[in-house]
mmCIF file of C-alpha atoms and ligand atoms in Angstrom:
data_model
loop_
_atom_site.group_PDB
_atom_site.id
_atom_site.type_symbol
_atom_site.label_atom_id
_atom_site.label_comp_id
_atom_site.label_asym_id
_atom_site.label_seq_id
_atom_site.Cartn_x
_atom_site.Cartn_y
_atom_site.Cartn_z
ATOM 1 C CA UNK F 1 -12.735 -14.795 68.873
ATOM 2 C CA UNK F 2 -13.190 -11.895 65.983
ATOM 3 C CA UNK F 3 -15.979 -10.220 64.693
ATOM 4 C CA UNK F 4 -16.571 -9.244 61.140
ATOM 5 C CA UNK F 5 -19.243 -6.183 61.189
ATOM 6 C CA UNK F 6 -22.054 -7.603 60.136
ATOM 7 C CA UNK F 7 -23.139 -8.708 63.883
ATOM 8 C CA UNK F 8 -21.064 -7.300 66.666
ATOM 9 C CA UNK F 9 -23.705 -7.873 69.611
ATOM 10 C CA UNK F 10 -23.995 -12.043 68.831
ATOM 11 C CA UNK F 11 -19.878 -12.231 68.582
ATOM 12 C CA UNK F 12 -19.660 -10.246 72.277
ATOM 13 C CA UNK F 13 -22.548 -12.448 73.522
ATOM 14 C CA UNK F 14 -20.397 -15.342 72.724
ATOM 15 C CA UNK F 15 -17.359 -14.125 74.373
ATOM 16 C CA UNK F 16 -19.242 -12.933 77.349
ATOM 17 C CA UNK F 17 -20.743 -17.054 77.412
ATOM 18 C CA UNK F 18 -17.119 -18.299 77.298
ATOM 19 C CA UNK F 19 -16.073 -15.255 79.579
ATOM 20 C CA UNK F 20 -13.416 -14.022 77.686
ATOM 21 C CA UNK F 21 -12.208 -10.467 75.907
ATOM 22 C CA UNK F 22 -12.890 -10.257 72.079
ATOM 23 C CA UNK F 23 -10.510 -10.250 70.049
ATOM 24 C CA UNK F 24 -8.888 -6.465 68.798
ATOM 25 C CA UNK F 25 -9.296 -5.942 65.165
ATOM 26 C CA UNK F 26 -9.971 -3.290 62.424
ATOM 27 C CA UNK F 27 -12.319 -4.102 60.048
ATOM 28 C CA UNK F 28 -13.333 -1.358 57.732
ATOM 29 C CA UNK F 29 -13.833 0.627 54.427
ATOM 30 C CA UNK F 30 -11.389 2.527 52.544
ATOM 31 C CA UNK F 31 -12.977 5.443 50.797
ATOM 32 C CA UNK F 32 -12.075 3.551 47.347
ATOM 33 C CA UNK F 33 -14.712 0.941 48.862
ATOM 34 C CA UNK F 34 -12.176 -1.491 49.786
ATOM 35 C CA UNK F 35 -12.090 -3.286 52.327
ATOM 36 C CA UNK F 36 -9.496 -3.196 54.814
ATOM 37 C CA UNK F 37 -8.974 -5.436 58.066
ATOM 38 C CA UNK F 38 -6.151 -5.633 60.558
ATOM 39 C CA UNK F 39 -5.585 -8.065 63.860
ATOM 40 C CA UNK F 40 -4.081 -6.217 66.399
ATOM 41 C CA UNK F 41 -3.089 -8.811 68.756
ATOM 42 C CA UNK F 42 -0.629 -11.719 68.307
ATOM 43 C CA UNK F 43 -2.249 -14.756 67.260
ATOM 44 C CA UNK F 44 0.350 -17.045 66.235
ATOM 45 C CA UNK F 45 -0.316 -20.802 66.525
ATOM 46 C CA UNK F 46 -3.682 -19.972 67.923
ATOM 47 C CA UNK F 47 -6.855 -21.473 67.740
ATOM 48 C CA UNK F 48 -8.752 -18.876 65.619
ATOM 49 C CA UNK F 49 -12.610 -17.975 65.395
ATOM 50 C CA UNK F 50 -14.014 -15.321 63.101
ATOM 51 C CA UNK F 51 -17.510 -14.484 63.626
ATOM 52 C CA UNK F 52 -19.524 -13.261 60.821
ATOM 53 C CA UNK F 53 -22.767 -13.782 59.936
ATOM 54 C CA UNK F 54 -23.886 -13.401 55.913
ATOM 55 C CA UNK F 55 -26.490 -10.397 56.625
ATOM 56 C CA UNK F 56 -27.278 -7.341 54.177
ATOM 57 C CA UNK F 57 -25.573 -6.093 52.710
ATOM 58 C CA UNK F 58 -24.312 -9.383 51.541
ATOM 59 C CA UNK F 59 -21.820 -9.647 49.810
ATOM 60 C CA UNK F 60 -19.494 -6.729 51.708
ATOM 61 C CA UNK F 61 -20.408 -8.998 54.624
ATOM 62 C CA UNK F 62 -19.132 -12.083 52.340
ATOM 63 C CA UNK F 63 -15.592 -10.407 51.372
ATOM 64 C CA UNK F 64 -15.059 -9.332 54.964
ATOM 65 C CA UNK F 65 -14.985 -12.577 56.326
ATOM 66 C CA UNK F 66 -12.685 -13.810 53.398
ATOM 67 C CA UNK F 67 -10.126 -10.413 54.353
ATOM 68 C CA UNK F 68 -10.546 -11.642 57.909
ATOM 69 C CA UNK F 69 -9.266 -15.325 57.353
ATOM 70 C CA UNK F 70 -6.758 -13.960 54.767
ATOM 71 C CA UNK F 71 -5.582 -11.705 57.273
ATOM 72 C CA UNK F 72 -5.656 -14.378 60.006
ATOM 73 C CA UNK F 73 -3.757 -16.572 57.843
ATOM 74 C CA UNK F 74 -1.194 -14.487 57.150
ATOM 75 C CA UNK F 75 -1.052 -13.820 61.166
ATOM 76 C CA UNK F 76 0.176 -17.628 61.115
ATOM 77 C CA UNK F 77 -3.056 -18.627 63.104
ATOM 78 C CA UNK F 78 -2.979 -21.984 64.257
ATOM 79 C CA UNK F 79 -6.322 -22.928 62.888
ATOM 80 C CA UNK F 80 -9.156 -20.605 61.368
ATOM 81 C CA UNK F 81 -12.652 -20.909 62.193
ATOM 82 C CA UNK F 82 -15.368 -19.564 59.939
ATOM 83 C CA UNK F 83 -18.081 -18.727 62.589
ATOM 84 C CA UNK F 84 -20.970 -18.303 60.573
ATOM 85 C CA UNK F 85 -24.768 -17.975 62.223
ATOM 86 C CA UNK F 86 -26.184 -17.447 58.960
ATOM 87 C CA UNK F 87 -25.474 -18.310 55.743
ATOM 88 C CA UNK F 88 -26.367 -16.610 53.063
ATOM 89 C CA UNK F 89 -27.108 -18.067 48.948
ATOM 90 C CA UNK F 90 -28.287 -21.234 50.789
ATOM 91 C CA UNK F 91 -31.162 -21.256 48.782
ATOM 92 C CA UNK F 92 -29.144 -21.288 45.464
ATOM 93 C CA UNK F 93 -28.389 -24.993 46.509
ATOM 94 C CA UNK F 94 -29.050 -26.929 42.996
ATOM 95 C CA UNK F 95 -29.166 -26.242 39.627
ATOM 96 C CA UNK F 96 -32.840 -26.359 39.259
ATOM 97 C CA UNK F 97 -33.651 -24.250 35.742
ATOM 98 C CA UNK F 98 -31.413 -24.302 32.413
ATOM 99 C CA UNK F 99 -27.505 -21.734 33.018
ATOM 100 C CA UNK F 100 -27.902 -20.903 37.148
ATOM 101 C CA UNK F 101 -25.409 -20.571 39.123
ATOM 102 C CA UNK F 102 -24.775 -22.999 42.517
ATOM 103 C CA UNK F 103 -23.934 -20.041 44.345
ATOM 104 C CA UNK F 104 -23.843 -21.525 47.810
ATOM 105 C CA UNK F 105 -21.163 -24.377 46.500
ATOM 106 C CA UNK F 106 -19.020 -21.272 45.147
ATOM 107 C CA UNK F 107 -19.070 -19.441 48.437
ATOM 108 C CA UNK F 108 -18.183 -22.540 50.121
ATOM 109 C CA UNK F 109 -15.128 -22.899 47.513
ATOM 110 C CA UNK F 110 -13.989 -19.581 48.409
ATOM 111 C CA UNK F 111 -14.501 -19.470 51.756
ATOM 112 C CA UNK F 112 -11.917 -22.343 51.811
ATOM 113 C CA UNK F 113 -9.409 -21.040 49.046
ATOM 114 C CA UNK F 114 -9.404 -17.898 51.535
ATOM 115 C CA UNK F 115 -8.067 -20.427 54.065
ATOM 116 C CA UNK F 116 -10.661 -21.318 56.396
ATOM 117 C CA UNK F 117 -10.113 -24.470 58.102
ATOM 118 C CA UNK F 118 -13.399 -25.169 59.545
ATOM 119 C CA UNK F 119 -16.629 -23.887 59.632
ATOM 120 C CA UNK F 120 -19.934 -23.452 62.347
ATOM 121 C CA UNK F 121 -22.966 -22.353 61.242
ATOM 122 C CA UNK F 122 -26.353 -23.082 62.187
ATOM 123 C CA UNK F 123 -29.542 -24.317 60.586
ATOM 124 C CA UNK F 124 -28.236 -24.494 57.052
ATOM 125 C CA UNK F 125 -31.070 -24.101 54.116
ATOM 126 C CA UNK F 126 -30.366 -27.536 53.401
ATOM 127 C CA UNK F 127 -28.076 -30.233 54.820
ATOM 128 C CA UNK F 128 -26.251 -31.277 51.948
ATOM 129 C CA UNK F 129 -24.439 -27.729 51.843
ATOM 130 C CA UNK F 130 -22.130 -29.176 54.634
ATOM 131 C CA UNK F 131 -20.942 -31.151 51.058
ATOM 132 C CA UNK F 132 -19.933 -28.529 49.823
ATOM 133 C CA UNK F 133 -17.196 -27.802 52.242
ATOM 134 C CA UNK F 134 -14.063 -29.564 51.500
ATOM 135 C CA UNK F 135 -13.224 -28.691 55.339
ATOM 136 C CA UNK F 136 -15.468 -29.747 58.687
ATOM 137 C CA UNK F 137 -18.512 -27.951 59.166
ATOM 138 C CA UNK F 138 -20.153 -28.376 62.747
ATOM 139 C CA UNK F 139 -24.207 -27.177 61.464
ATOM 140 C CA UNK F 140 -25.928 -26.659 64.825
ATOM 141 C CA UNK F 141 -29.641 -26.586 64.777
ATOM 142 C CA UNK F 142 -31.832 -23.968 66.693
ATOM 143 C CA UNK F 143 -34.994 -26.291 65.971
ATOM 144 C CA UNK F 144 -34.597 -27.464 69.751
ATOM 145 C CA UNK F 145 -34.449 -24.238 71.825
ATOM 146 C CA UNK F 146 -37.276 -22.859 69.466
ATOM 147 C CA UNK F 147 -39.324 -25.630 70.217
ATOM 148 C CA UNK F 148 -38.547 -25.844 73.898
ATOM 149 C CA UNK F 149 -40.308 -22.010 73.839
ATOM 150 C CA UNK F 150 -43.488 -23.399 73.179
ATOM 151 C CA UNK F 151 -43.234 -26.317 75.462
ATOM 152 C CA UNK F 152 -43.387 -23.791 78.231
ATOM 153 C CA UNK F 153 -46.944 -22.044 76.840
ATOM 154 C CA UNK F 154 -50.148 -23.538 76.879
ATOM 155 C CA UNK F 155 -50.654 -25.031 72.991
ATOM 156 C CA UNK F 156 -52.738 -28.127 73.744
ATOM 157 C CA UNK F 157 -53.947 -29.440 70.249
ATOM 158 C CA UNK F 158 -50.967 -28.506 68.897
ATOM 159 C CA UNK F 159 -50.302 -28.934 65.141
ATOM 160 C CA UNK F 160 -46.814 -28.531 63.460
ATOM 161 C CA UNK F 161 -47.203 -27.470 59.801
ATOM 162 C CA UNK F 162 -43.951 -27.637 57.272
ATOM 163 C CA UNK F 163 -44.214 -24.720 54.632
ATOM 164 C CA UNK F 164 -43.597 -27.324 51.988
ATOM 165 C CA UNK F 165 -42.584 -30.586 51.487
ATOM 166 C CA UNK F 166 -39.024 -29.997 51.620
ATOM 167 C CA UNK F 167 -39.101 -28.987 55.121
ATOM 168 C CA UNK F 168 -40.854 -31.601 56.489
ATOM 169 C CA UNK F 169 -37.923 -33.153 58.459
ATOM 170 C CA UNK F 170 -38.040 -29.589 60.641
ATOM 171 C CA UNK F 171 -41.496 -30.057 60.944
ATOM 172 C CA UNK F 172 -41.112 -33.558 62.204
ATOM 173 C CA UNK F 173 -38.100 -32.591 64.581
ATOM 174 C CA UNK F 174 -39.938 -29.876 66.223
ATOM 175 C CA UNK F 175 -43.312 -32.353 66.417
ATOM 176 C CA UNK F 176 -41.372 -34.732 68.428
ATOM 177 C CA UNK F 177 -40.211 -32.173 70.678
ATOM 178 C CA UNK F 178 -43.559 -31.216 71.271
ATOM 179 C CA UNK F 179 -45.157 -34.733 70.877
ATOM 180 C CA UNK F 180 -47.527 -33.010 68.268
ATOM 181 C CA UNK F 181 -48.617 -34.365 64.745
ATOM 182 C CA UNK F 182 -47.222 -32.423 61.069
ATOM 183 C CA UNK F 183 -48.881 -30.899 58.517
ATOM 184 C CA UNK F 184 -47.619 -30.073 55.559
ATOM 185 C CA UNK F 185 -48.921 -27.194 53.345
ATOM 186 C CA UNK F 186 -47.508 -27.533 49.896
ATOM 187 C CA UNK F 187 -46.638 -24.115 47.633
ATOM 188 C CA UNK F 188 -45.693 -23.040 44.985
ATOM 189 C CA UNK F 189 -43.083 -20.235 44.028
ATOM 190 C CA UNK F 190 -43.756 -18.141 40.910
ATOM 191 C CA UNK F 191 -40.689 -18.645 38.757
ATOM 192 C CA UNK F 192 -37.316 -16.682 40.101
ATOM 193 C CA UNK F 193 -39.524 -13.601 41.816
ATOM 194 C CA UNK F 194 -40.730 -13.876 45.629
ATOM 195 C CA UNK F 195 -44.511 -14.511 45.088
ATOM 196 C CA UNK F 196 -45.256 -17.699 47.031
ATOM 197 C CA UNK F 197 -48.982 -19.019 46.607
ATOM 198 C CA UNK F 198 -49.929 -22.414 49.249
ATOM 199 C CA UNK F 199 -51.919 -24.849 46.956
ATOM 200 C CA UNK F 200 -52.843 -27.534 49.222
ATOM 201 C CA UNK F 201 -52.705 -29.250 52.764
ATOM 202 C CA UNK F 202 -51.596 -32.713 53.886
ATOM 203 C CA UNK F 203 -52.891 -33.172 57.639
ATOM 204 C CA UNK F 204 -55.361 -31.954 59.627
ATOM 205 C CA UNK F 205 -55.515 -28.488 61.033
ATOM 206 C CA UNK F 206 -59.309 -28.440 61.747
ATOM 207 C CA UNK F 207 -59.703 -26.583 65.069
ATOM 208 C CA UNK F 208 -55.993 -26.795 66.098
ATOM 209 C CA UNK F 209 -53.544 -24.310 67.223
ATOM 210 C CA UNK F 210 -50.991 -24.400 64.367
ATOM 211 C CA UNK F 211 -47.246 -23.195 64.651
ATOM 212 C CA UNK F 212 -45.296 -22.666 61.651
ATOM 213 C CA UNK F 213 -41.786 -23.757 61.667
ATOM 214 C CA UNK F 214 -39.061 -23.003 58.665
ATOM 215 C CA UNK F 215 -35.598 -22.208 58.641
ATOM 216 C CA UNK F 216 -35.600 -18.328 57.222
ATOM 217 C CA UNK F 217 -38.051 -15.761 56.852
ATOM 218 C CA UNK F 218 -37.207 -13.920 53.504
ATOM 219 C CA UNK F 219 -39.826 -11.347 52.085
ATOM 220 C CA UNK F 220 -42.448 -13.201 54.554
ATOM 221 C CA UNK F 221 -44.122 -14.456 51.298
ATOM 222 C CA UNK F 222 -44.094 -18.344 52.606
ATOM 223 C CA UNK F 223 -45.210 -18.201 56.118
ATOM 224 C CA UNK F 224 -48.098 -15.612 55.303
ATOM 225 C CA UNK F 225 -49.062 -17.784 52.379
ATOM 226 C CA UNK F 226 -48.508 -21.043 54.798
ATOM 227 C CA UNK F 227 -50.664 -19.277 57.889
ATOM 228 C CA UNK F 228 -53.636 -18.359 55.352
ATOM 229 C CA UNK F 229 -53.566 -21.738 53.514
ATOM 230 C CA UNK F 230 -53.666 -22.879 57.340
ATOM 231 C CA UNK F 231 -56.810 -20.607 58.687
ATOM 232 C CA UNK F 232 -58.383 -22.023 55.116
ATOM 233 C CA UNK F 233 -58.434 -25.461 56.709
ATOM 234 C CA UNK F 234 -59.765 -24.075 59.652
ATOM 235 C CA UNK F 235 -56.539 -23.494 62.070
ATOM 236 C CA UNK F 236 -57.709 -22.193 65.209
ATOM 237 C CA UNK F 237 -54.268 -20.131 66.528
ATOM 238 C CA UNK F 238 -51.549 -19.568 64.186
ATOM 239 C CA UNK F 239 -47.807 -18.968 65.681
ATOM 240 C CA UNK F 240 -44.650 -19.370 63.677
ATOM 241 C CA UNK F 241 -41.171 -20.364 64.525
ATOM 242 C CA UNK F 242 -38.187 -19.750 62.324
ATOM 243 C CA UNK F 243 -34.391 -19.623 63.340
ATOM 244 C CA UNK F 244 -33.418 -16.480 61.013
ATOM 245 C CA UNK F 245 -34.857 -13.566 60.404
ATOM 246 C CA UNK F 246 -33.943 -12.016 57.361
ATOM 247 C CA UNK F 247 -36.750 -10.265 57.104
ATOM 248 C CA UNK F 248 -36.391 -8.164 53.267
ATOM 249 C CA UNK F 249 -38.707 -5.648 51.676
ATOM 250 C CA UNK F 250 -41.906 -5.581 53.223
ATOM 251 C CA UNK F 251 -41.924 -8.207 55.475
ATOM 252 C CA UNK F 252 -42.280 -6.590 58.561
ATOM 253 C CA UNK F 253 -45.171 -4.754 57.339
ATOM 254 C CA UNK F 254 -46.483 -8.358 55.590
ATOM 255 C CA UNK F 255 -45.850 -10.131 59.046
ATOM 256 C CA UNK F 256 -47.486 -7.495 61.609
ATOM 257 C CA UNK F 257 -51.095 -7.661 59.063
ATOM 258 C CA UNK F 258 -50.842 -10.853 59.073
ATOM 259 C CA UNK F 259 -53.138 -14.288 60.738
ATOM 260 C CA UNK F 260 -49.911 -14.501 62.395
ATOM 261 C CA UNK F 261 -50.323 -14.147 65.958
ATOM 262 C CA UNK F 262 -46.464 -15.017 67.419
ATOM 263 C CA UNK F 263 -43.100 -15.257 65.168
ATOM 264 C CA UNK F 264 -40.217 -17.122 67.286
ATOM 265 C CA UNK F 265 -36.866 -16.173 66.000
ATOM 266 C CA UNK F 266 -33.254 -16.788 67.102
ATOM 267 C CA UNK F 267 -30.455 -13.917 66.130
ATOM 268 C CA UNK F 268 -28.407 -15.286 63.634
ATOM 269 C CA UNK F 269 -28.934 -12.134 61.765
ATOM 270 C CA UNK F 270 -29.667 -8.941 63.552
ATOM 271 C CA UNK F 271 -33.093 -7.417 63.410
ATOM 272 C CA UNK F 272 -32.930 -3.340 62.754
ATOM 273 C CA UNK F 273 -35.154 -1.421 64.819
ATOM 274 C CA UNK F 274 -37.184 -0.521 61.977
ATOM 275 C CA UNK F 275 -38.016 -4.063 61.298
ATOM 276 C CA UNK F 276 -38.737 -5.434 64.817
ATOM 277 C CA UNK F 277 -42.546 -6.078 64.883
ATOM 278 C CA UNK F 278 -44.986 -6.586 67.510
ATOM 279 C CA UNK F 279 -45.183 -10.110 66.907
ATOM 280 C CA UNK F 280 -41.453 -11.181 66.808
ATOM 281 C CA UNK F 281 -40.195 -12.643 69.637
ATOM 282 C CA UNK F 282 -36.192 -12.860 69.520
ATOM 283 C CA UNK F 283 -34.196 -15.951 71.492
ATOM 284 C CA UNK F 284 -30.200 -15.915 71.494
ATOM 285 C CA UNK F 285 -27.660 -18.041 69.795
ATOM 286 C CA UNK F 286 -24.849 -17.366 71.379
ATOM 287 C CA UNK F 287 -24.801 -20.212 74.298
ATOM 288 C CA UNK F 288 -25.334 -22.463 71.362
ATOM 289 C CA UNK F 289 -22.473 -20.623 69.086
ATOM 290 C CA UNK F 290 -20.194 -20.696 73.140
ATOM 291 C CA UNK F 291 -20.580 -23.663 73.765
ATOM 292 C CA UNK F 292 -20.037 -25.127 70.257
ATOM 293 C CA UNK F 293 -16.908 -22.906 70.357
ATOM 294 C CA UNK F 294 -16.092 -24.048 73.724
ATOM 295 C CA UNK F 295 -16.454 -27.424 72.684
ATOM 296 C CA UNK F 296 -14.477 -27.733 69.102
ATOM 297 C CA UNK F 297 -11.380 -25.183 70.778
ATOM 298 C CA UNK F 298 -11.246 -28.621 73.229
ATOM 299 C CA UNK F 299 -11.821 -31.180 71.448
ATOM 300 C CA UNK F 300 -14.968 -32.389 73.179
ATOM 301 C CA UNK F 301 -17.961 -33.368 70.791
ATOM 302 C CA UNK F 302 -20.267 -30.598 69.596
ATOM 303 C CA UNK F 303 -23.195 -33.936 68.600
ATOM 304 C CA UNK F 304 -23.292 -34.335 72.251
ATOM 305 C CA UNK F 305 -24.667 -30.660 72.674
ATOM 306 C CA UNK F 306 -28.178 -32.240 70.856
ATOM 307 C CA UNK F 307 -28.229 -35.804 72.468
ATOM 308 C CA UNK F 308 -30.918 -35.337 75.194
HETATM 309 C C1 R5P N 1 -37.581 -21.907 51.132
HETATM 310 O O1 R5P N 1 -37.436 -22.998 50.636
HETATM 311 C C2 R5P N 1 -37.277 -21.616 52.566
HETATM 312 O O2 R5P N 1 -37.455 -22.716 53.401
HETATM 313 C C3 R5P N 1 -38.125 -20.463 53.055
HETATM 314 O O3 R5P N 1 -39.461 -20.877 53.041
HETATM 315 C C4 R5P N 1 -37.955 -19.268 52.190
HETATM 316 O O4 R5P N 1 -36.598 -18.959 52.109
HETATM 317 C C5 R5P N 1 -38.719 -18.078 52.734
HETATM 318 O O5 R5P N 1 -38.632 -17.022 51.832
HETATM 319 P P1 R5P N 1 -39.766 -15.908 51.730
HETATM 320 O O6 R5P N 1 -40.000 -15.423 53.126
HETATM 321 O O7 R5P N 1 -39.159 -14.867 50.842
HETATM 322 O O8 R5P N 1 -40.980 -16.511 51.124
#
């Protein structure tokens, strides 16, 4: 197991779960701005995984994990997995207005022209991305162990809202976890900028502690819009639970003035000090990412991990 830069503590975590050494590598800058990555142990024939999440900044984070499987490939790896907790340009998914891009199809594409022969990720922006990979991709989910948090706390009248219609199948899976009913607040995004406004509610919320669930926080925009849409209707409590923190611009600022009183998160991505708020509480991926790694490396089934 490697580890691009862009989240060094989750790739150690893993290889402290499956109790073994990281790998040795060199991944940096040249002052030209190129990057520049070495493997400094033999890996011949081996079975290969290259951790590297899609934080900021972006796309350097993008191109090292492409040097990194080039470099792997080159190494005569026996097989090159593209360990990636979060990925990034989900959201450009679809071409939804006239001449856009479908970014998260061309990273895909290159990701496997670079060589990658499989990929694990977790909680993609939408399912169908998986498609988009000519090569396996194991998507674990983190809806389970973020649910299981609030099984342990006392939420009786629970309600699960969905920030919009499209996410109601999260909403639904964490419900049943919790044996709670949905609600769905539908929004509306202003054209291409991050202004989110909540225009309506399907469900009731009337008196009921409501948690949030979605798979990213961006700007904050959505949940903030959801949780006020949600108080609106008369939501008594208002927690939110969303497996990665992304957390641009304001958003720590938005989320700490917020109605907001708990945001569950996992750490796909990792959360500067500077935007850590009071609110966020942060659970760990890495068993999941171990023991999915444990599990492909031996040929054991990684469904099996979500059966109970
Ligand atoms: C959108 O469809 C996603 O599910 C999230 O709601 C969105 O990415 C959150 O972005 P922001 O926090 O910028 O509103």
């Amino acid at each position: 197991v490697f580890s691009g830069n862009a989240h060094t503590q989750l790739a150690h975590e893993v290889c402290d779960y499956l109790d073994i050494t990281i790998g040795k590598a060199e991944v940096f800058k040249f002052n030209n701005d190129n990057t520049f990555v070495r493997i400094l142990e033999n890996i011949r024939e081996r079975d290969v995984f290259l951790v590297q999440s899609i934080s900021a900044p972006v796309n350097d984070h993008v191109m090292e994990l492409l040097i990194m499987i080039d470099a792997a490939k080159r190494a005569s790896a026996g097989r090159i997995t593209a360990v990636i907790p979060y990925y990034a340009y989900g959201r450009s998914d679809k071409k939804d207005q006239p001449r856009v891009p479908i970014t998260a199809r061309l990273v895909a594409n290159i990701i496997t022209v670079a060589g990658a022969d499989r990929v694990l990720t977790v909680d993609l922006h939408a399912g169908q991305i998986q498609g988009f990979f000519n090569i396996p991709v194991d998507e674990l989910t983190a809806v389970p162990m973020l649910a299981r948090s609030f099984q342990e706390r006392d939420v009786s009248n629970l309600v699960v809202a969905a920030t919009d219609v499209g996410d109601a199948k999260r909403a639904r899976d964490t419900a049943h976890i919790l044996d709670a009913p949905i609600a769905i607040v539908e929004k509306h995004r202003m054209g291409n900028q991050d202004r989110v406004e909540a225009v309506s509610l399907i469900g009731d919320v009337d008196g009921k502690t409501a948690l949030i669930v979605d798979d990213e926080i961006g700007t904050g925009g959505t949940v903030v819009a959801t949780a006020d849409a949600l108080k609106e209707y008369g939501a008594a409590e208002i927690y939110c639970s969303v497996t990665h923190p992304v957390l641009s611009g304001d958003a720590p600022q938005l989320l700490e003035d917020s109605v907001i009183k708990e945001i569950v998160v996992t750490d796909t991505l990792p959360i500067a000090e500077e935007k850590n708020t009071t609110k966020t509480k942060v659970l760990s991926v890495a068993a999941l990412l171990g023991e999915a790694i444990h599990r492909i490396h031996s040929g054991m089934s990684v469904g099996a991990m979500f059966e109970k």
